[in-house]
Coordinates of C-alpha atoms in Angstrom, one line a residue:
Chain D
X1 CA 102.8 72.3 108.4
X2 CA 101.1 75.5 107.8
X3 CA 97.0 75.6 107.9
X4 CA 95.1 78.7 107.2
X5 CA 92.1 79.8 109.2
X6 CA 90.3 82.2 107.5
X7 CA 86.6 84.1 108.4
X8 CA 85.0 87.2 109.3
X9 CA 87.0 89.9 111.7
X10 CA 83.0 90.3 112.5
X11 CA 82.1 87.1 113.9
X12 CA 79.6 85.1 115.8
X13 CA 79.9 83.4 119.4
X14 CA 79.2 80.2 117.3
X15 CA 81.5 80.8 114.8
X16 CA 83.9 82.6 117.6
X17 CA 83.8 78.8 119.6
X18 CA 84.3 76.9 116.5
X19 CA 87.6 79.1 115.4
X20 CA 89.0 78.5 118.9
X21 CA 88.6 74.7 119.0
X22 CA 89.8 74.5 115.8
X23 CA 93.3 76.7 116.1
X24 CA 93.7 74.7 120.1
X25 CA 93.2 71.4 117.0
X26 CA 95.5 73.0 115.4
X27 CA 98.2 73.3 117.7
X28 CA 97.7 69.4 119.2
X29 CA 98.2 68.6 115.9
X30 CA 101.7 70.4 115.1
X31 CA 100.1 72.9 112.5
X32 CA 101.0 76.7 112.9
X33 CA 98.0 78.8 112.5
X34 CA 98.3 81.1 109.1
X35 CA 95.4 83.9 109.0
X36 CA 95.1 87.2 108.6
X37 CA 96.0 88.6 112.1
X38 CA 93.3 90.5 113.0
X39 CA 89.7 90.5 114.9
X40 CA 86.6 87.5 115.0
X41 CA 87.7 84.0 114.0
X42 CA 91.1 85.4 113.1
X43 CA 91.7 85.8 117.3
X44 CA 89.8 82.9 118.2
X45 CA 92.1 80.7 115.7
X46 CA 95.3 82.5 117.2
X47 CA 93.7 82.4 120.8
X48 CA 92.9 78.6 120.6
X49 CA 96.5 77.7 119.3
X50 CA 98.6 79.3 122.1
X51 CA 95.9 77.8 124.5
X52 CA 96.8 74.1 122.5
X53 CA 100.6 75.0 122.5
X54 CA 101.2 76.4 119.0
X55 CA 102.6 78.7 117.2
X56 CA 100.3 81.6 114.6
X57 CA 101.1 83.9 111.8
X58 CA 98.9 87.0 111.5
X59 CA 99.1 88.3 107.8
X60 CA 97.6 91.7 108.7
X61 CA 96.0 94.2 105.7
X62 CA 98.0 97.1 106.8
X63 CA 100.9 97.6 109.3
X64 CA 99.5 97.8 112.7
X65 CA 96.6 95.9 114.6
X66 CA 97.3 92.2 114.8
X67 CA 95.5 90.7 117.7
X68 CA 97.7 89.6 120.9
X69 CA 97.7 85.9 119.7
X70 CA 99.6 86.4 117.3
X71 CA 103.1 85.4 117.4
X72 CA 104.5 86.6 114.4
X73 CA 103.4 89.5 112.2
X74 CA 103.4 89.9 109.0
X75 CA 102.9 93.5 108.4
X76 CA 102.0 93.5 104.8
X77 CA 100.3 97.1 104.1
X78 CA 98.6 94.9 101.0
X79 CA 95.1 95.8 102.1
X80 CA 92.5 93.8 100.3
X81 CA 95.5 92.1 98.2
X82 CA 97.1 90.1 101.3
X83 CA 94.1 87.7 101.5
X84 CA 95.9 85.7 98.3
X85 CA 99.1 85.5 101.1
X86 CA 97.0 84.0 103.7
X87 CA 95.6 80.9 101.6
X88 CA 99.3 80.6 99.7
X89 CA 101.2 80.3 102.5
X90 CA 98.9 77.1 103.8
X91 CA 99.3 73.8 103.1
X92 CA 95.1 73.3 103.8
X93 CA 92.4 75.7 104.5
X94 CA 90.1 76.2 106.9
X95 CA 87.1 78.3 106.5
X96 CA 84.9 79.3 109.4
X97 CA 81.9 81.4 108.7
X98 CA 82.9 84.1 107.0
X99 CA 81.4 87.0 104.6
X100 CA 83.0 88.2 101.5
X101 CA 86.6 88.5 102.2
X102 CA 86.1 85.1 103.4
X103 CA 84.6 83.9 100.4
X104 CA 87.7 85.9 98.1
X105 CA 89.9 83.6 100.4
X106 CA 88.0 80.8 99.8
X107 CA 88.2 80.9 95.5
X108 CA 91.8 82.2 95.5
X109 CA 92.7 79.1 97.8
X110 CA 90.4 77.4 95.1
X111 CA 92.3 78.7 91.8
X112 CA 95.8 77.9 94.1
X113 CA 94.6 73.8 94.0
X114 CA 94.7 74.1 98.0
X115 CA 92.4 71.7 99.3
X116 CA 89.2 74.1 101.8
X117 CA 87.5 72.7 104.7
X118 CA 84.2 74.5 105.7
X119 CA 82.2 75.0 108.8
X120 CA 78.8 76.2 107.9
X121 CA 81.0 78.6 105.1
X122 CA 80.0 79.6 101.8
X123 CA 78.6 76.8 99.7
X124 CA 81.1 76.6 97.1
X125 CA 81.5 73.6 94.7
X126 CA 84.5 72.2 95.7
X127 CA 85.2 73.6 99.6
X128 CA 84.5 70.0 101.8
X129 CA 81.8 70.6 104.4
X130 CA 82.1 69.6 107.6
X131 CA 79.8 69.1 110.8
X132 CA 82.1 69.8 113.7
X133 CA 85.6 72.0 113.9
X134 CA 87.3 68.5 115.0
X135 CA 86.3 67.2 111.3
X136 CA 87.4 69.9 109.5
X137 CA 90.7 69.6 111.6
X138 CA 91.7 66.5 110.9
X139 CA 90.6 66.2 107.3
X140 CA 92.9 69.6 106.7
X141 CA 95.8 67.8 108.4
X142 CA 95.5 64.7 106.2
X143 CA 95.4 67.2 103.6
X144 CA 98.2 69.1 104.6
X145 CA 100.2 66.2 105.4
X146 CA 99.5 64.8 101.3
X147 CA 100.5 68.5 100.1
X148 CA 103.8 67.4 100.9
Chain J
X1 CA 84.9 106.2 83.9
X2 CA 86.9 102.8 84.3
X3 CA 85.0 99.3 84.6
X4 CA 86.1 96.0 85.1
X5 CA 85.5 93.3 83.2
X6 CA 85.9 89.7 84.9
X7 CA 85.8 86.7 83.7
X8 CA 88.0 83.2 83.0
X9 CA 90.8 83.1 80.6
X10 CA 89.6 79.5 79.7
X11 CA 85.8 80.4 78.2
X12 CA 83.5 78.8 76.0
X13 CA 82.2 81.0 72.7
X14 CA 79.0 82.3 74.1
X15 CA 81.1 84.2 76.7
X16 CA 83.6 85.0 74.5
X17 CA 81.0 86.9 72.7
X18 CA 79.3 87.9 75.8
X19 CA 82.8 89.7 76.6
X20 CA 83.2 91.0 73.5
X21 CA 79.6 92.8 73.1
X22 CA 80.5 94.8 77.0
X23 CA 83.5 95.7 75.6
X24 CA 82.6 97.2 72.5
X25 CA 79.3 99.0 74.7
X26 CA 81.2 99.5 77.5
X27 CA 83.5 102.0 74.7
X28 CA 80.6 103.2 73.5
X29 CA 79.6 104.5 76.5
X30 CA 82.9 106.3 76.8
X31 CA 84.2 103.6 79.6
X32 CA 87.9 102.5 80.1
X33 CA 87.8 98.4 80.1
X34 CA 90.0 97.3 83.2
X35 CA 90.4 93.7 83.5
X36 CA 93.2 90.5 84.1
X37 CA 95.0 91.0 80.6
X38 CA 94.9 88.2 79.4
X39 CA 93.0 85.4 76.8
X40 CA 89.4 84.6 76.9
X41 CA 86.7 86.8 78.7
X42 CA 89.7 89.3 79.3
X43 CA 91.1 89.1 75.5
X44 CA 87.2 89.6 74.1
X45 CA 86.3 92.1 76.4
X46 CA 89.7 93.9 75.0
X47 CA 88.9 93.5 71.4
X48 CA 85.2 94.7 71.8
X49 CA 86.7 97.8 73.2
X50 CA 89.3 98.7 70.9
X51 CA 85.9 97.9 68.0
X52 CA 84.6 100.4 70.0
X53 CA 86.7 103.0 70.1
X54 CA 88.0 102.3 73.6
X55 CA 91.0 102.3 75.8
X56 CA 91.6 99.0 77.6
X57 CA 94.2 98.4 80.5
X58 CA 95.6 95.1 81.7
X59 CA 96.2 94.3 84.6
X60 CA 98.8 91.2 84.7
X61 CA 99.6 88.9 87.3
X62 CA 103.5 88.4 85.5
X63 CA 105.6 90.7 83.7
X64 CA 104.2 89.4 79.9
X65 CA 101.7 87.6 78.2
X66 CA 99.0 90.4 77.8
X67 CA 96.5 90.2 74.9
X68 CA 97.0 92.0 71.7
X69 CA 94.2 94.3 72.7
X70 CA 95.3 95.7 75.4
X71 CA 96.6 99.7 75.3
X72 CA 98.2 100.1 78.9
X73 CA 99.8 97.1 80.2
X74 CA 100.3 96.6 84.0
X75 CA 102.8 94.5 84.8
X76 CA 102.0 93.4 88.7
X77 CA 104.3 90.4 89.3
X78 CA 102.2 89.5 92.1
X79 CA 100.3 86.3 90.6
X80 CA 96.6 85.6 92.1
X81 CA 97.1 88.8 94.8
X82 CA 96.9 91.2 91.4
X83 CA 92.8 90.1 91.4
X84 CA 92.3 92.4 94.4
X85 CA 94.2 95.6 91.2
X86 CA 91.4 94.6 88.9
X87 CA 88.5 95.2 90.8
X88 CA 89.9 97.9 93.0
X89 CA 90.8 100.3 90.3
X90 CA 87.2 99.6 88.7
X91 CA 84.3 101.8 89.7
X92 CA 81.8 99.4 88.6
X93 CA 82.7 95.2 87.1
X94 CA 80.7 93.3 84.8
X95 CA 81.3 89.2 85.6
X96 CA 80.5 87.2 82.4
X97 CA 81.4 82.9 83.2
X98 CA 84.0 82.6 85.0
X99 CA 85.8 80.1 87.3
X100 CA 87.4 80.4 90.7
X101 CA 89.7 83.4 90.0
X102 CA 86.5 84.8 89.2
X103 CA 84.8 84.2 91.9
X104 CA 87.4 85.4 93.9
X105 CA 87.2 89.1 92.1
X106 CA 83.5 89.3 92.4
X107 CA 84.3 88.9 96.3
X108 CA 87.1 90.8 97.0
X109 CA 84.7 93.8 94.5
X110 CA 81.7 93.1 96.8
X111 CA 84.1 93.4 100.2
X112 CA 85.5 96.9 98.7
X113 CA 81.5 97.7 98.0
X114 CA 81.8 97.8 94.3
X115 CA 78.6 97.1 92.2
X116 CA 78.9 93.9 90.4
X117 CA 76.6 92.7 87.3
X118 CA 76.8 89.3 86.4
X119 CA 76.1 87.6 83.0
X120 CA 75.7 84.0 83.4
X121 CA 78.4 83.9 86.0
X122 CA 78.6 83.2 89.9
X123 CA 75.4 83.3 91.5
X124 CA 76.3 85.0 94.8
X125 CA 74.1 86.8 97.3
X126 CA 75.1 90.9 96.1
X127 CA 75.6 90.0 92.2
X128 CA 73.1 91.8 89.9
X129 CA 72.1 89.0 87.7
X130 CA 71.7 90.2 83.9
X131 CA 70.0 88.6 81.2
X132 CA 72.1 90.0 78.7
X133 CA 75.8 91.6 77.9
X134 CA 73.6 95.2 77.0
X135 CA 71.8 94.8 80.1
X136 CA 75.1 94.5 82.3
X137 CA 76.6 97.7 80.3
X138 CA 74.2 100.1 81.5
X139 CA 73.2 98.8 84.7
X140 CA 77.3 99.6 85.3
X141 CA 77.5 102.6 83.9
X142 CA 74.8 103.7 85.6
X143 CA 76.1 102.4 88.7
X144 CA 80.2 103.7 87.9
X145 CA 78.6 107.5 87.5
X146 CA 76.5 107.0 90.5
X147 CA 79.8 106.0 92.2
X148 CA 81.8 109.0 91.5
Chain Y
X1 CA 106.1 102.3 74.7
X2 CA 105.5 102.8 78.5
X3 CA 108.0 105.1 80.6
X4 CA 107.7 105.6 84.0
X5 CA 108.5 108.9 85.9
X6 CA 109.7 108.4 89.3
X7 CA 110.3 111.2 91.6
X8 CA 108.9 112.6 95.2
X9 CA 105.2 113.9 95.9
X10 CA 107.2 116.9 97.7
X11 CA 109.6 117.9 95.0
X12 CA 111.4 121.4 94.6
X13 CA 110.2 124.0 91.8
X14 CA 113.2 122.7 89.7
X15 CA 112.5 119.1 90.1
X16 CA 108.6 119.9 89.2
X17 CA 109.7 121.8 86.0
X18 CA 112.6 118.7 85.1
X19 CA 109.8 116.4 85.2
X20 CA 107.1 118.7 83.3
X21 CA 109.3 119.1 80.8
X22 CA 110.4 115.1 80.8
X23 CA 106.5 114.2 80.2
X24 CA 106.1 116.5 77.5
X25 CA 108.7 115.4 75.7
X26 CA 107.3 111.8 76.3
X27 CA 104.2 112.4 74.8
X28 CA 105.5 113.8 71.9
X29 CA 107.6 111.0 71.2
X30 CA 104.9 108.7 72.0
X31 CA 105.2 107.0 75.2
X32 CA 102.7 106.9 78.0
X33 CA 104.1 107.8 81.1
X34 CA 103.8 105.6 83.7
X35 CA 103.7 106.9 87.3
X36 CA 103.2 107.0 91.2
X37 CA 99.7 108.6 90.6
X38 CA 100.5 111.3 93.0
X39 CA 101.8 114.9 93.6
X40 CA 105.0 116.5 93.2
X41 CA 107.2 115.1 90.5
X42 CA 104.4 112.7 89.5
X43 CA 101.8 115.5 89.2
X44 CA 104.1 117.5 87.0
X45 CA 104.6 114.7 84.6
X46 CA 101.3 114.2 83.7
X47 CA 100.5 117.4 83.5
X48 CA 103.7 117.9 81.1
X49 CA 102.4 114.6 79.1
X50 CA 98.3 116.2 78.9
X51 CA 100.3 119.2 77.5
X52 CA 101.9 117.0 75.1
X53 CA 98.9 115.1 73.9
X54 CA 99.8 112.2 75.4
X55 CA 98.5 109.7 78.2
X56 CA 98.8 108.8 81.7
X57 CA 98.9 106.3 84.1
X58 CA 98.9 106.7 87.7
X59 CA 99.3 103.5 90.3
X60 CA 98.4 105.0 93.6
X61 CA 99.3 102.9 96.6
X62 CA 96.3 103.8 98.3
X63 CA 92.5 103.7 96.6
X64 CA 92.2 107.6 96.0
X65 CA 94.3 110.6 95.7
X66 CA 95.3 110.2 92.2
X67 CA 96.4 113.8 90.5
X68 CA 94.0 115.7 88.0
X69 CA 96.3 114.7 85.1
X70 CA 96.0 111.1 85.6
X71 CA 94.3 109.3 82.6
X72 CA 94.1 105.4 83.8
X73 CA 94.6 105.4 87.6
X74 CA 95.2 101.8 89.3
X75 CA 94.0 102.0 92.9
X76 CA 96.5 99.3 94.1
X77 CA 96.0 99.5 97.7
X78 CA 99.5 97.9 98.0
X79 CA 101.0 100.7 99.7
X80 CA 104.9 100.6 99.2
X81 CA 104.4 97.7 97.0
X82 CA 103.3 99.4 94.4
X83 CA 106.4 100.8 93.9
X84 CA 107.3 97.7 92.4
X85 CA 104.7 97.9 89.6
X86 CA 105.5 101.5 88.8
X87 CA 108.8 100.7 87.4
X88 CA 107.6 96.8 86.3
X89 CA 105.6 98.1 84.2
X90 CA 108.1 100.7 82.1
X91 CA 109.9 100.0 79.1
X92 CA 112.2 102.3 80.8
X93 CA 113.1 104.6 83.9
X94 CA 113.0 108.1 84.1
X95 CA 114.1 109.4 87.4
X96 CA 114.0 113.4 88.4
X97 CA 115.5 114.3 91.9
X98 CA 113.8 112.3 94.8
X99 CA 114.1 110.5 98.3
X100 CA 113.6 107.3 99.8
X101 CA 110.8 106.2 97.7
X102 CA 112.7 107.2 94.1
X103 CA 116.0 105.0 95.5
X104 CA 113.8 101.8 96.1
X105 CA 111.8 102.1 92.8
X106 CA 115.2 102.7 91.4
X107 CA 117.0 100.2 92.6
X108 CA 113.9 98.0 92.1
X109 CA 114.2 98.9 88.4
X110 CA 118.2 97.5 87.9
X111 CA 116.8 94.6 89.7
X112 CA 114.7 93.9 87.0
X113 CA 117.0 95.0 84.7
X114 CA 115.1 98.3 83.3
X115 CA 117.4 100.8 81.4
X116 CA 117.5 103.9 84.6
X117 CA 118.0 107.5 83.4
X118 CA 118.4 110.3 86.1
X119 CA 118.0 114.1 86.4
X120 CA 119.8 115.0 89.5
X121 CA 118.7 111.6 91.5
X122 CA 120.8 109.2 93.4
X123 CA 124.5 108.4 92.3
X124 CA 124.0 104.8 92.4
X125 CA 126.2 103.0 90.1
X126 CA 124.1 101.8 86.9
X127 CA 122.0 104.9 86.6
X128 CA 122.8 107.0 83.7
X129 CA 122.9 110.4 84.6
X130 CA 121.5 113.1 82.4
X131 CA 122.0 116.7 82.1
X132 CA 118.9 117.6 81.3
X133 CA 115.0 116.7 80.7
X134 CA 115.5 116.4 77.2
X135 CA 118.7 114.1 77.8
X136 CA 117.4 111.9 79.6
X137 CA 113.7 111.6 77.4
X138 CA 115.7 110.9 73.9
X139 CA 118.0 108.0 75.7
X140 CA 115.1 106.6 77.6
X141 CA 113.2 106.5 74.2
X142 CA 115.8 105.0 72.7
X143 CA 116.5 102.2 75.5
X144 CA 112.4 101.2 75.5
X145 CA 111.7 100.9 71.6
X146 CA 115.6 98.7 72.2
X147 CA 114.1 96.8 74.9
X148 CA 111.1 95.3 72.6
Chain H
X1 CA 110.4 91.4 118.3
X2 CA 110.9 90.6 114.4
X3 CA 114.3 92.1 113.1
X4 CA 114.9 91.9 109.3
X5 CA 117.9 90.5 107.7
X6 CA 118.3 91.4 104.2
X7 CA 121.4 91.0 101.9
X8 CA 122.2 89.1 98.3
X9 CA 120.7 85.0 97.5
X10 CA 124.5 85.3 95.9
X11 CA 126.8 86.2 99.2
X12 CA 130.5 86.3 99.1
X13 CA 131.8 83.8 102.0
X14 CA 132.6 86.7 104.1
X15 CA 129.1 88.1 103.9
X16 CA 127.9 84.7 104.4
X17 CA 129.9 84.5 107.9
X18 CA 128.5 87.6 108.9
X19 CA 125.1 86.7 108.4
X20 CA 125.2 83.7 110.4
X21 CA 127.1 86.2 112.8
X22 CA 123.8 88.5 112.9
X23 CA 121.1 85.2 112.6
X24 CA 123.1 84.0 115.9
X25 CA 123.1 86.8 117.5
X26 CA 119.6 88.1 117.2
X27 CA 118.1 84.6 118.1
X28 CA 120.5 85.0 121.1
X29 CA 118.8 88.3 122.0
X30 CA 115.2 86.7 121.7
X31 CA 114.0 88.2 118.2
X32 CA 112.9 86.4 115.8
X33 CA 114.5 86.7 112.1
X34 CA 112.9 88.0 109.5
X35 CA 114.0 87.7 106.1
X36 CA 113.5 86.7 101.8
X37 CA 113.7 83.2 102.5
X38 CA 115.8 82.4 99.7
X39 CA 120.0 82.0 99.8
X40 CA 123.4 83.5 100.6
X41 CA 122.8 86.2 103.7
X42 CA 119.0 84.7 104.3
X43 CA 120.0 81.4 104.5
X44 CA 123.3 82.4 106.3
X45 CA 121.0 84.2 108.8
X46 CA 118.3 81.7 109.3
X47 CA 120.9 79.3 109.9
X48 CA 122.6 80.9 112.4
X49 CA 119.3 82.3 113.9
X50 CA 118.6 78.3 114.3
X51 CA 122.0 77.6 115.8
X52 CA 121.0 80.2 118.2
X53 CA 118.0 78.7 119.0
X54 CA 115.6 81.0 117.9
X55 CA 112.5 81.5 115.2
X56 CA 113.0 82.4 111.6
X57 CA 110.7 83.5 109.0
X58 CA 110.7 84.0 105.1
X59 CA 108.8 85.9 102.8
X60 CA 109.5 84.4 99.5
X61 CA 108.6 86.2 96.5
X62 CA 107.4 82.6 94.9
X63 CA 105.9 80.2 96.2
X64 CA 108.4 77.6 97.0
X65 CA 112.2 77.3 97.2
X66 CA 112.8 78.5 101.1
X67 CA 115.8 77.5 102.3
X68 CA 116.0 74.5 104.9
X69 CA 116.3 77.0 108.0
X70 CA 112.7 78.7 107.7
X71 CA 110.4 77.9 110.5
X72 CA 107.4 79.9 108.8
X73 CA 107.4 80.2 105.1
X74 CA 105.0 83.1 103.4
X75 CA 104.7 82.0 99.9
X76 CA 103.9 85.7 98.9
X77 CA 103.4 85.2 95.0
X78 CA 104.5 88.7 94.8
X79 CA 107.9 88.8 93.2
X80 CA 110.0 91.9 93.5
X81 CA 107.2 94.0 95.7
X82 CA 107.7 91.5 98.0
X83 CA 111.1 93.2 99.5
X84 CA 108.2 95.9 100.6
X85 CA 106.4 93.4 103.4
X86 CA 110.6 92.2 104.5
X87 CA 111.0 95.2 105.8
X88 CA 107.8 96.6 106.5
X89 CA 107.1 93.2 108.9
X90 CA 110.6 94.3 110.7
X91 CA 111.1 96.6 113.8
X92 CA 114.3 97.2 112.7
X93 CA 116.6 96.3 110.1
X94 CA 120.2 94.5 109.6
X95 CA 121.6 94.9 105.6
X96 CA 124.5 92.6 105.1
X97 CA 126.4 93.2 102.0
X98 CA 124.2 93.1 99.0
X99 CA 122.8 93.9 95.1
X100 CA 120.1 96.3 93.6
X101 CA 117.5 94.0 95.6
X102 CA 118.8 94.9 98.8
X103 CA 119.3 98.7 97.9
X104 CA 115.9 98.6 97.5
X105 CA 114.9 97.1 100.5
X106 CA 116.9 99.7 102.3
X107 CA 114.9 102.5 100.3
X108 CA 111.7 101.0 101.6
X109 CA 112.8 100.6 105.2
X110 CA 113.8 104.0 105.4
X111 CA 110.9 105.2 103.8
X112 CA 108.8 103.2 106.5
X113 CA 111.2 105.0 108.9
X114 CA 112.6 102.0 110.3
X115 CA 116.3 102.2 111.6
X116 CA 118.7 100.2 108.7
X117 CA 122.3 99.2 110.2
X118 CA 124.6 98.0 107.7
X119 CA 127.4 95.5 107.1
X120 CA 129.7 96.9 104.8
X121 CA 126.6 97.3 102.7
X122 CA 125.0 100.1 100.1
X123 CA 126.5 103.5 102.0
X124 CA 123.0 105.3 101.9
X125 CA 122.5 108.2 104.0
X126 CA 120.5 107.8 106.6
X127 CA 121.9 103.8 106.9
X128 CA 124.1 103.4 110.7
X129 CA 127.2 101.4 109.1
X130 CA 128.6 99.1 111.7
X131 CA 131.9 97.4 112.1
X132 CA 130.9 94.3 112.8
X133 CA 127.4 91.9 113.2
X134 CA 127.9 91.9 116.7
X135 CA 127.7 96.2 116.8
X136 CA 125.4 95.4 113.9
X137 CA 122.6 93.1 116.3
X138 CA 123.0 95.6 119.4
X139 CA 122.4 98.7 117.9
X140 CA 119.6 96.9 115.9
X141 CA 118.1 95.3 118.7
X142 CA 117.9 98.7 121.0
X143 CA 116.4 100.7 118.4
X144 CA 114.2 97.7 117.8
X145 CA 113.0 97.4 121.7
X146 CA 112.6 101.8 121.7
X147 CA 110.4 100.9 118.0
X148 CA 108.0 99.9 120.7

């Protein structure tokens, strides 16, 4: 089971705490981390799944500068274009925060039929809100697990 | 001067001839139309511009199936990822309708810093709303020689 | 008919006037050339084709840098990639000397089962090698308006 | 480390053998495999790398059809420019036998400047042609350790 964790490189301690508990979630609950390898809620996600036991995927724009969390790199030198990898290569997303490349995440995970989970994230018709990162955990990994 | 024009390959017949009127304005105003390729907003927007007198360049996310309108045909192979082509070559895009795909252009445009005017499409926080398809022309234009 | 030109940004004084030369005669015969958006070999066959009255398209693997005689430039961003959607997009394959670069667009090209003409390129084994500019225009021609 | 094994989805039995060979091997020496995801060698290789207890990941150029030995799958979307992120994600790279699609991965890794060693595969210059898998994963694996 693959679940992407997407959100700003540029993040707050909020959403910073929230990534972490979700990617350690993550981990508990067999799902590699899938995201796009770099700063923010991409480390926290990456940070919080080695902490929980798991494995991540860093999908990074160019071909150098993944954070140290992540286990395997993906060195796609796609620039903006890799964010479509990032949500295809998940089974569920999961959106924390995030500003515009987030939300470009968000609707091409969107036009992909791949079900998004949000904490406090864009407000897009069709991403599921959630209060807590623990919600948006396990809904994703009922998700996931259905995707199959 | 090239700008983009966005907007769903499924659309109803007011933004079909939303589509149509930037294209054939955006030739007028001596503006290469860049967009998906393919039917609906992309097709009008095409055929507007060739009424025009324009050029028109496709940008498709196969290797066929680009509207009759279309002069220079690029043939990306990279499905959803080819999004991030469209707005990226553009120095200005005009959004009319439009679903997710579209939604997910208008972000990855406003995460690379391009000016977007919107007609009756995605009402997101760095969209220039327009009442009409004239309106959007040359606010873009304005905005694409600005750019350079 | 589209025609790409493929050959190095750092190409010898006999390369640059093989592929002047090759995007004249393009033009004149009709076809757009299709190329890498750069210097060198890509450079001289736009110029050739602006010579010829005809038009070009450049798909630069960065965002800028396209070269003066570029018509339609797609900022891909993709880096290597784009290699891919140089030749994807020809009718057919015009190589003129070149390194590493030229072998994977040419060898992307018999992948996709594009008609390969070369001026003193790489000896690989479905290339057709041509003796000269002209050569290798009129059979490429031939191969694209065959390929529709 | 991530070490790329590219070759043909359609593998002669002997290339096949040697795949498994170099998959083996290079989960032996601790790196992880990276590879198309599809058939022939990049099944061959993830198989073996599993034998060999070690981590295997595919980039496919779709966005399903892996082969049964991929740990992490990138469902790329990208078709034929996905050969660029194979090699571009690899700190160095083993060829095993091969078509046009592995030439062309060979182009881009040399571009990229990575170190290619080859199993009785394309005879490229600049390509270290080994013997056997065995020579083929050592030499790989040092120039792969001094990539860093």
């Amino acid at each position: 089971m693959q679940i992407a964790v997407i959100g700003a490189g540029d993040a707050s301690p909020e959403e910073v705490e929230a990534a972490e508990t979700v990617g350690y979630l993550l981990a508990q609950n067999g799902a590699a981390v899938v995201c796009g390898g770099l700063g923010g809620v991409m480390e926290a996600a990456c940070r919080g799944a080695k902490e929980g036991g798991g494995r991540t995927v860093g999908i990074i724009p160019g071909t150098a500068g993944e954070n140290p969390y992540v286990d395997i790199v993906v060195r796609s030198g796609l620039g903006h274009a890799r964010n479509a990898l990032v949500v295809g290569s998940a089974d569920a997303v999961v959106a924390v925060g995030g500003a515009y490349g987030t939300l470009s995440e968000i609707a091409l995970a969107l036009t992909m039929k791949k079900a998004v989970f949000g904490v406090k994230t864009w407000e897009i018709d069709g991403v599921f809100p959630c209060l807590t990162p623990e919600e948006a955990v396990l809904t994703a990994v009922r998700a996931a697990r259905l995707s199959h």
